[in-house]
Coordinates of C-alpha atoms in Angstrom, one line a residue:
X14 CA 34.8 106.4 -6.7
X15 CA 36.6 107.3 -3.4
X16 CA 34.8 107.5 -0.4
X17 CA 34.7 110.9 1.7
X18 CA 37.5 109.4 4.3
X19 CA 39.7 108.3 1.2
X20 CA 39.7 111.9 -0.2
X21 CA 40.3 113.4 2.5
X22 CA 43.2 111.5 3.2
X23 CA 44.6 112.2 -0.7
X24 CA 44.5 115.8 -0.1
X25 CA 46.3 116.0 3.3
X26 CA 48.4 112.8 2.7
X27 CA 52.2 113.6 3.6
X28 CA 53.9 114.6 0.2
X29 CA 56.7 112.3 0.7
X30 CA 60.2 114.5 0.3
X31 CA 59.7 118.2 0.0
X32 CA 62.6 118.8 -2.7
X33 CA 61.2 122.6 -3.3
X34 CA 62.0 123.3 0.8
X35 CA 65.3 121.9 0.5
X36 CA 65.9 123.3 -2.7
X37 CA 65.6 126.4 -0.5
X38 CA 68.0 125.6 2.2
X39 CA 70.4 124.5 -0.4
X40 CA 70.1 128.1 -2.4
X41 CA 70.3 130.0 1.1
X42 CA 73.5 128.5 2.2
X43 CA 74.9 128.7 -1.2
X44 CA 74.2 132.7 -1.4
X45 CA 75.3 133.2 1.9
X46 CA 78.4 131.3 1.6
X47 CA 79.5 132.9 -1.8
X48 CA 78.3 136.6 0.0
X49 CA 80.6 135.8 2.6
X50 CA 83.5 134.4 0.4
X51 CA 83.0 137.8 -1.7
X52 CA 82.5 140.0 1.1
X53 CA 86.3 138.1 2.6
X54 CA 88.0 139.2 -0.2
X55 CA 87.9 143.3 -0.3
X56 CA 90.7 144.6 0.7
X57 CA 88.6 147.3 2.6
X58 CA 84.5 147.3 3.3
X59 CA 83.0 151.0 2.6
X60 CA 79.5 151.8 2.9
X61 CA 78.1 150.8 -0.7
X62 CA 79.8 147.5 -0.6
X63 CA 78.7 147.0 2.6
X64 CA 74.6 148.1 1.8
X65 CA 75.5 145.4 -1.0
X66 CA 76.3 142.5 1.2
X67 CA 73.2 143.4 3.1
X68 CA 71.0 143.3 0.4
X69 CA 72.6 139.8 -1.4
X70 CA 72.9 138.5 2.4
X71 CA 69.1 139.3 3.5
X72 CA 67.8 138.4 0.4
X73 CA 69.5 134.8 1.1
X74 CA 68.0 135.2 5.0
X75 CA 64.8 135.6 3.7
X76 CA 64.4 132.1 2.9
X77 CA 65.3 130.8 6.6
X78 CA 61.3 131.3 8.2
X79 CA 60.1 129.0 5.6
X80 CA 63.1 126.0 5.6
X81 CA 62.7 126.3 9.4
X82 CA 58.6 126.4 9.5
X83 CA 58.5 123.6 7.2
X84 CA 60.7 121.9 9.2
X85 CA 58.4 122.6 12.4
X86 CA 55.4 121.1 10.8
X87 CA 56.9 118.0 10.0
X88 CA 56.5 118.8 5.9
X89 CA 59.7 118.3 4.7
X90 CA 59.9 114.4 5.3
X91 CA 58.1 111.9 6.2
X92 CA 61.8 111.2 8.8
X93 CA 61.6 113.4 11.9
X94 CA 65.5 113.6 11.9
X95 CA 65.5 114.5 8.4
X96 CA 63.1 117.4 9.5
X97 CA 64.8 118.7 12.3
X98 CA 68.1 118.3 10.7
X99 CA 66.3 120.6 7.8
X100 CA 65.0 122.6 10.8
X101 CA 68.6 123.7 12.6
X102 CA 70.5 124.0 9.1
X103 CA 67.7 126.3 8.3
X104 CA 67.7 128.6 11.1
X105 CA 71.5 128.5 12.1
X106 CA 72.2 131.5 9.8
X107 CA 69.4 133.5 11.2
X108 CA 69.9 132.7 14.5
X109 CA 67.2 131.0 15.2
X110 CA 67.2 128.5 18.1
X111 CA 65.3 125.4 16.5
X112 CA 64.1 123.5 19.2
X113 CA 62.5 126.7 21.0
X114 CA 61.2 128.4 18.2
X115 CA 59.7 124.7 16.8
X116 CA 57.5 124.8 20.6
X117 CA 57.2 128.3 20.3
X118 CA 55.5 128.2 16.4
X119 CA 52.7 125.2 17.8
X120 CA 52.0 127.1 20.5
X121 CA 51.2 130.1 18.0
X122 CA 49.1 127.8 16.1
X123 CA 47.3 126.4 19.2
X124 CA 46.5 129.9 20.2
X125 CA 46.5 132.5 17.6
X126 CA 45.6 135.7 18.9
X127 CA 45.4 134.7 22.5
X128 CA 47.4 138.0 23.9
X129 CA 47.9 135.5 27.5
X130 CA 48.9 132.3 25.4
X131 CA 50.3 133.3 22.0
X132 CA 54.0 133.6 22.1
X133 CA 54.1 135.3 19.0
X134 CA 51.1 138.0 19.7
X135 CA 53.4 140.7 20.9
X136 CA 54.7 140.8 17.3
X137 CA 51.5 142.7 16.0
X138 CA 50.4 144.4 19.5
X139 CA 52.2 147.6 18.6
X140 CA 53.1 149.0 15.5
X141 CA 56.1 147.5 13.4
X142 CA 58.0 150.3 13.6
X143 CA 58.7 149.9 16.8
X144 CA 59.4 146.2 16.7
X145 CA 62.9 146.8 17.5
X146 CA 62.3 148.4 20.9
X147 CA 60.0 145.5 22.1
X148 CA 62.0 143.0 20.8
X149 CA 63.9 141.9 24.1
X150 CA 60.5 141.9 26.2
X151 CA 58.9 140.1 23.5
X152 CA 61.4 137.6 23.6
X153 CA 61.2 137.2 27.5
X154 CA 57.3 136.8 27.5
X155 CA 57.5 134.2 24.7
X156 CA 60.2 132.3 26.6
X157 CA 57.8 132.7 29.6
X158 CA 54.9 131.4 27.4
X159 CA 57.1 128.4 26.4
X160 CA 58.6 127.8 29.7
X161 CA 55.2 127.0 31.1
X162 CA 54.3 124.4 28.0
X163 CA 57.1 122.2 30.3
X164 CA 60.0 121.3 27.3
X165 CA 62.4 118.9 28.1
X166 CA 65.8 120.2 29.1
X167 CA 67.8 119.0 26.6
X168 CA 66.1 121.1 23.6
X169 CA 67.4 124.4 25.4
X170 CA 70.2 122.7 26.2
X171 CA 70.6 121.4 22.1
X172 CA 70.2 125.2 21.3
X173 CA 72.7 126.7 23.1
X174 CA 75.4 124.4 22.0
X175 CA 73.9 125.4 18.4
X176 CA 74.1 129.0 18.9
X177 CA 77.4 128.4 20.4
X178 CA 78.9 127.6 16.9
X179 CA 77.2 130.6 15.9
X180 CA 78.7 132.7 18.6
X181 CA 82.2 130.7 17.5
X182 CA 82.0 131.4 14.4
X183 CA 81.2 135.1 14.5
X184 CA 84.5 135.4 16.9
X185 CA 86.6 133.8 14.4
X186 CA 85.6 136.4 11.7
X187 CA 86.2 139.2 14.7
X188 CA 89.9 137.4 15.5
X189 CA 90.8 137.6 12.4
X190 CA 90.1 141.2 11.4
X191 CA 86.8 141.0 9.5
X192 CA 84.9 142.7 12.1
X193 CA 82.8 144.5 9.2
X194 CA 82.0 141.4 7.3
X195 CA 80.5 139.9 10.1
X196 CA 78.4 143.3 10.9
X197 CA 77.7 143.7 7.0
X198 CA 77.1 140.3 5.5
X199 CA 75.3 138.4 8.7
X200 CA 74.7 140.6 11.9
X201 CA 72.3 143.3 10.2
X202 CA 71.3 140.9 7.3
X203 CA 69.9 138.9 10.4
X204 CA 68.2 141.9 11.3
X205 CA 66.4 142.7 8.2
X206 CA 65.3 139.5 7.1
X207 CA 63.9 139.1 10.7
X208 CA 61.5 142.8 10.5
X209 CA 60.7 141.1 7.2
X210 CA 59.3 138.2 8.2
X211 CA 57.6 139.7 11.6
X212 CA 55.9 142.1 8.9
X213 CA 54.4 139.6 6.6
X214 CA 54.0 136.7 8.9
X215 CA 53.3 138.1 12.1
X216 CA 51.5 141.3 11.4
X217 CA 49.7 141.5 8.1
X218 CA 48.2 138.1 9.1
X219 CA 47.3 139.0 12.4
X220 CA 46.9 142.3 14.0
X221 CA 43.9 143.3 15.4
X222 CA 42.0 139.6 14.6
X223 CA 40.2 138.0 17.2
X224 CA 41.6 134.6 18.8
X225 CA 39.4 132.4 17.2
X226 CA 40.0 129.4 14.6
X227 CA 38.7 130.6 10.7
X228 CA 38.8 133.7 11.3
X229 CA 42.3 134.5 13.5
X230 CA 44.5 134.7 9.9
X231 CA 43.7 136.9 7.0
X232 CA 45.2 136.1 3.4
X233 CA 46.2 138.3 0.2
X234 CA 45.4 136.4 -2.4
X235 CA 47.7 138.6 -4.9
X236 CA 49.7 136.7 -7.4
X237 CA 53.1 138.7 -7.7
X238 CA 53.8 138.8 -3.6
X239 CA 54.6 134.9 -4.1
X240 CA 57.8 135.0 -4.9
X241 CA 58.7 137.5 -2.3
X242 CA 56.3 136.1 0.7
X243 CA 57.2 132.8 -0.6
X244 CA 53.5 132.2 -0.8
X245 CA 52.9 133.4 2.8
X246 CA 50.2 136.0 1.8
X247 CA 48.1 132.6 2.1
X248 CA 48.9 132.5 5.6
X249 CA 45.2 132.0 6.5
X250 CA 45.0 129.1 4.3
X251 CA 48.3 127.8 6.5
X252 CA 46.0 128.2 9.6
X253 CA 43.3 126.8 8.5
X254 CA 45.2 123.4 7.4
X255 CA 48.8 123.7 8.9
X256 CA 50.0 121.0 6.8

């Protein structure tokens, strides 16, 4: 019979390689790549091909907040370069600057709710409608919020030669006259699967909860949101035991 210590460390023990997450990255870059390849060979981009590409492209994008959270938490291996290599494939596409956004999700979990020490709080401060508008100040208060956690220089540094590719590659598709593919199958994808994921990872979970541990995260225990929250209704459970 196991002792109280030896169960506890069953449960939480790390699992090891987390094929199901890198399942993910591998079906998100195979969507997005075949999207693009489609989306590359029209002869012309009108408005209902161009909704489709969205769709197929978001759809793909969708999967990013979960590769890269994984990643963050240390889950997907029991390597740390196998994780952050899992983490900066995972939120190239979406443009999601690894290395900040890894201190900037702790922080969240360290402070949940805290309106002074949550980088993620002004997410659900204001209704999501209007997450658009506050999007640049939110940005800037969580880079103030992470600035002050003191992060080495190279991570910022690592992330901007990272978005740099990005920013390469987006002028390549520009240079060569595909101007709308980038716009339809990446630049607005990006911004849709990003509302998305504010909505039912920021928001649901957390508006109006009070900063405290237990009770800072709510959950929806309802079966057929799985597949489209990727099991993220159970954020509170994720809170409660981040690993």
């Amino acid at each position: 019979m196991l002792t109280a210590e030896q169960e506890r460390n069953r449960i939480f023990a790390h699992p090891g390689t987390d094929w199901p997450t890198l399942g993910l990255l591998l079906a998100m870059w195979a969507g997005l790549g075949a999207n693009l390849c489609w989306a590359l060979s029209r002869t012309s981009m009108g408005l209902g091909a161009g909704v489709l590409h969205l769709i197929v492209a978001a759809a793909c994008l969708n999967l990013s907040f979960t590769i890269w959270h994984e990643a963050v938490h240390g889950t997907v291996s029991k390597s740390s370069w196998v994780n952050t290599a899992t983490g900066i494939l995972g939120g190239f596409p979406a443009l999601i600057p690894y290395f900040f956004i890894r201190r900037d999700h702790l922080l969240h979990h360290e402070f949940a709710n805290d309106p002074q020490r949550d980088p993620d709080w002004w997410f659900a401060a204001k209704p999501i409608w209007s997450l658009p508008l506050r999007y640049p100040a939110g940005v800037r208060e969580a880079k103030r919020i992470v600035s002050e956690s003191k992060p080495p220089a190279w991570e910022a540094w690592a992330d901007r030669a990272i978005l740099m590719v990005a920013l390469a590659a987006m002028i390549a598709l520009v240079v060569s006259g595909h101007t709308w593919v980038l716009l339809w199958a990446w630049i607005l994808p990006k911004g849709v699967a990003m509302w998305i994921h504010a909505w039912y990872v920021n928001v649901l979970p957390h508006r109006e909860l009070p900063a405290e541990r237990y009770r800072d995260t709510r959950i929806f225990p309802i079966g057929w949101l799985n597949p489209f929250m990727l099991c993220h209704n159970y954020h509170g459970v994720h809170h409660a035991w981040p690993t």
